[in-house]
Amino acid sequence: MDRRAFVAASVSAIGVATVSAGVAAANSRRGEAVRLGGWLEPAAAGPGHYFLFRSADGGGEMVVLPAEARSMRAGQVMLEGRLFRGKFKDATTGQTATAVITGARLV
């Protein structure tokens, strides 16, 4: 999967929904550095190149593109990465998302 193509849609995102976990929506459109706590699980479909994340405060599901997939683990985690909001679709699996965390790593 080409991560740049996946995230490129965020550049033209208009009408972004408010962001949960206290992140400012305007900044998240540009890829704000964030640290979020919640639950991480491998995506059910696809070759395993991304994960799904739900924030601890009950926010929506986010796609996580890890910096190093082997270091990720399922369960309750604290993640750092860059948050993008908009409309995204993975070309390989067809998974859609309104939030993507790129370069994610566990902290």
PDB file of C-alpha atoms in Angstrom, residues 5-77:
ATOM      1  CA  ALA A   5      -1.805   8.043  -1.545  1.00  0.00           C
ATOM      2  CA  PHE A   6      -3.837   7.010   1.516  1.00  0.00           C
ATOM      3  CA  VAL A   7      -3.059  10.254   3.343  1.00  0.00           C
ATOM      4  CA  ALA A   8      -3.128  12.553   0.292  1.00  0.00           C
ATOM      5  CA  ALA A   9      -6.905  12.881   0.512  1.00  0.00           C
ATOM      6  CA  SER A  10      -6.532  14.781   3.794  1.00  0.00           C
ATOM      7  CA  VAL A  11      -4.991  17.737   1.986  1.00  0.00           C
ATOM      8  CA  SER A  12      -8.285  18.593   0.311  1.00  0.00           C
ATOM      9  CA  ALA A  13     -10.565  17.629   3.210  1.00  0.00           C
ATOM     10  CA  ILE A  14     -13.409  20.078   3.795  1.00  0.00           C
ATOM     11  CA  GLY A  15     -15.960  20.042   6.601  1.00  0.00           C
ATOM     12  CA  VAL A  16     -13.918  17.971   8.998  1.00  0.00           C
ATOM     13  CA  ALA A  17     -15.799  16.622  11.999  1.00  0.00           C
ATOM     14  CA  THR A  18     -14.675  17.561  15.483  1.00  0.00           C
ATOM     15  CA  VAL A  19     -11.862  15.452  16.836  1.00  0.00           C
ATOM     16  CA  SER A  20     -12.185  13.371  19.975  1.00  0.00           C
ATOM     17  CA  ALA A  21      -9.484  13.010  22.621  1.00  0.00           C
ATOM     18  CA  GLY A  22      -9.014  16.762  22.887  1.00  0.00           C
ATOM     19  CA  VAL A  23      -7.230  17.255  19.555  1.00  0.00           C
ATOM     20  CA  ALA A  24      -7.963  20.490  17.685  1.00  0.00           C
ATOM     21  CA  ALA A  25      -9.718  19.733  14.388  1.00  0.00           C
ATOM     22  CA  ALA A  26      -7.966  22.464  12.408  1.00  0.00           C
ATOM     23  CA  ASN A  27      -4.524  21.167  13.328  1.00  0.00           C
ATOM     24  CA  SER A  28      -5.390  17.511  12.760  1.00  0.00           C
ATOM     25  CA  ARG A  29      -6.150  18.190   9.091  1.00  0.00           C
ATOM     26  CA  ARG A  30      -2.470  19.038   8.692  1.00  0.00           C
ATOM     27  CA  GLY A  31      -1.186  16.029  10.570  1.00  0.00           C
ATOM     28  CA  GLU A  32      -0.839  17.107  14.174  1.00  0.00           C
ATOM     29  CA  ALA A  33       1.481  15.118  16.433  1.00  0.00           C
ATOM     30  CA  VAL A  34      -0.720  13.316  18.967  1.00  0.00           C
ATOM     31  CA  ARG A  35      -0.520  10.893  21.869  1.00  0.00           C
ATOM     32  CA  LEU A  36      -3.701   8.863  22.366  1.00  0.00           C
ATOM     33  CA  GLY A  37      -4.703   6.075  24.721  1.00  0.00           C
ATOM     34  CA  GLY A  38      -7.144   3.371  23.707  1.00  0.00           C
ATOM     35  CA  TRP A  39      -7.559  -0.085  22.184  1.00  0.00           C
ATOM     36  CA  LEU A  40      -5.588  -1.378  19.189  1.00  0.00           C
ATOM     37  CA  GLU A  41      -6.386  -4.429  17.059  1.00  0.00           C
ATOM     38  CA  PRO A  42      -5.095  -5.763  13.737  1.00  0.00           C
ATOM     39  CA  ALA A  43      -7.345  -5.068  10.768  1.00  0.00           C
ATOM     40  CA  ALA A  44      -9.447  -8.110   9.886  1.00  0.00           C
ATOM     41  CA  ALA A  45      -8.936  -7.713   6.135  1.00  0.00           C
ATOM     42  CA  GLY A  46      -5.812  -7.195   4.097  1.00  0.00           C
ATOM     43  CA  PRO A  47      -2.162  -8.074   4.316  1.00  0.00           C
ATOM     44  CA  GLY A  48      -1.700  -6.670   7.833  1.00  0.00           C
ATOM     45  CA  HIS A  49      -0.245  -3.296   6.907  1.00  0.00           C
ATOM     46  CA  TYR A  50      -2.498  -1.328   9.252  1.00  0.00           C
ATOM     47  CA  PHE A  51      -4.368  -1.573  12.560  1.00  0.00           C
ATOM     48  CA  LEU A  52      -7.659  -0.214  13.925  1.00  0.00           C
ATOM     49  CA  PHE A  53      -7.712   1.978  17.035  1.00  0.00           C
ATOM     50  CA  ARG A  54     -10.516   3.186  19.341  1.00  0.00           C
ATOM     51  CA  SER A  55      -9.661   5.990  21.723  1.00  0.00           C
ATOM     52  CA  ALA A  56     -10.268   5.531  25.440  1.00  0.00           C
ATOM     53  CA  ASP A  57     -12.733   8.432  25.505  1.00  0.00           C
ATOM     54  CA  GLY A  58     -15.141   6.642  23.158  1.00  0.00           C
ATOM     55  CA  GLY A  59     -14.152   8.422  19.953  1.00  0.00           C
ATOM     56  CA  GLY A  60     -14.608   6.788  16.580  1.00  0.00           C
ATOM     57  CA  GLU A  61     -12.456   4.141  14.995  1.00  0.00           C
ATOM     58  CA  MET A  62      -9.153   5.264  13.441  1.00  0.00           C
ATOM     59  CA  VAL A  63      -6.833   3.533  10.995  1.00  0.00           C
ATOM     60  CA  VAL A  64      -3.254   3.231  12.299  1.00  0.00           C
ATOM     61  CA  LEU A  65      -0.299   3.003   9.915  1.00  0.00           C
ATOM     62  CA  PRO A  66       2.602   1.983  12.164  1.00  0.00           C
ATOM     63  CA  ALA A  67       6.199   3.092  11.808  1.00  0.00           C
ATOM     64  CA  GLU A  68       7.193  -0.527  12.551  1.00  0.00           C
ATOM     65  CA  ALA A  69       4.377  -3.086  12.368  1.00  0.00           C
ATOM     66  CA  ARG A  70       6.290  -5.785  14.275  1.00  0.00           C
ATOM     67  CA  SER A  71       6.491  -3.581  17.368  1.00  0.00           C
ATOM     68  CA  MET A  72       2.701  -3.134  17.572  1.00  0.00           C
ATOM     69  CA  ARG A  73       0.534  -5.272  19.861  1.00  0.00           C
ATOM     70  CA  ALA A  74      -3.187  -5.692  20.293  1.00  0.00           C
ATOM     71  CA  GLY A  75      -4.972  -4.529  23.417  1.00  0.00           C
ATOM     72  CA  GLN A  76      -4.909  -1.387  25.511  1.00  0.00           C
ATOM     73  CA  VAL A  77      -2.092   0.908  24.346  1.00  0.00           C
TER      74      VAL A  77
END
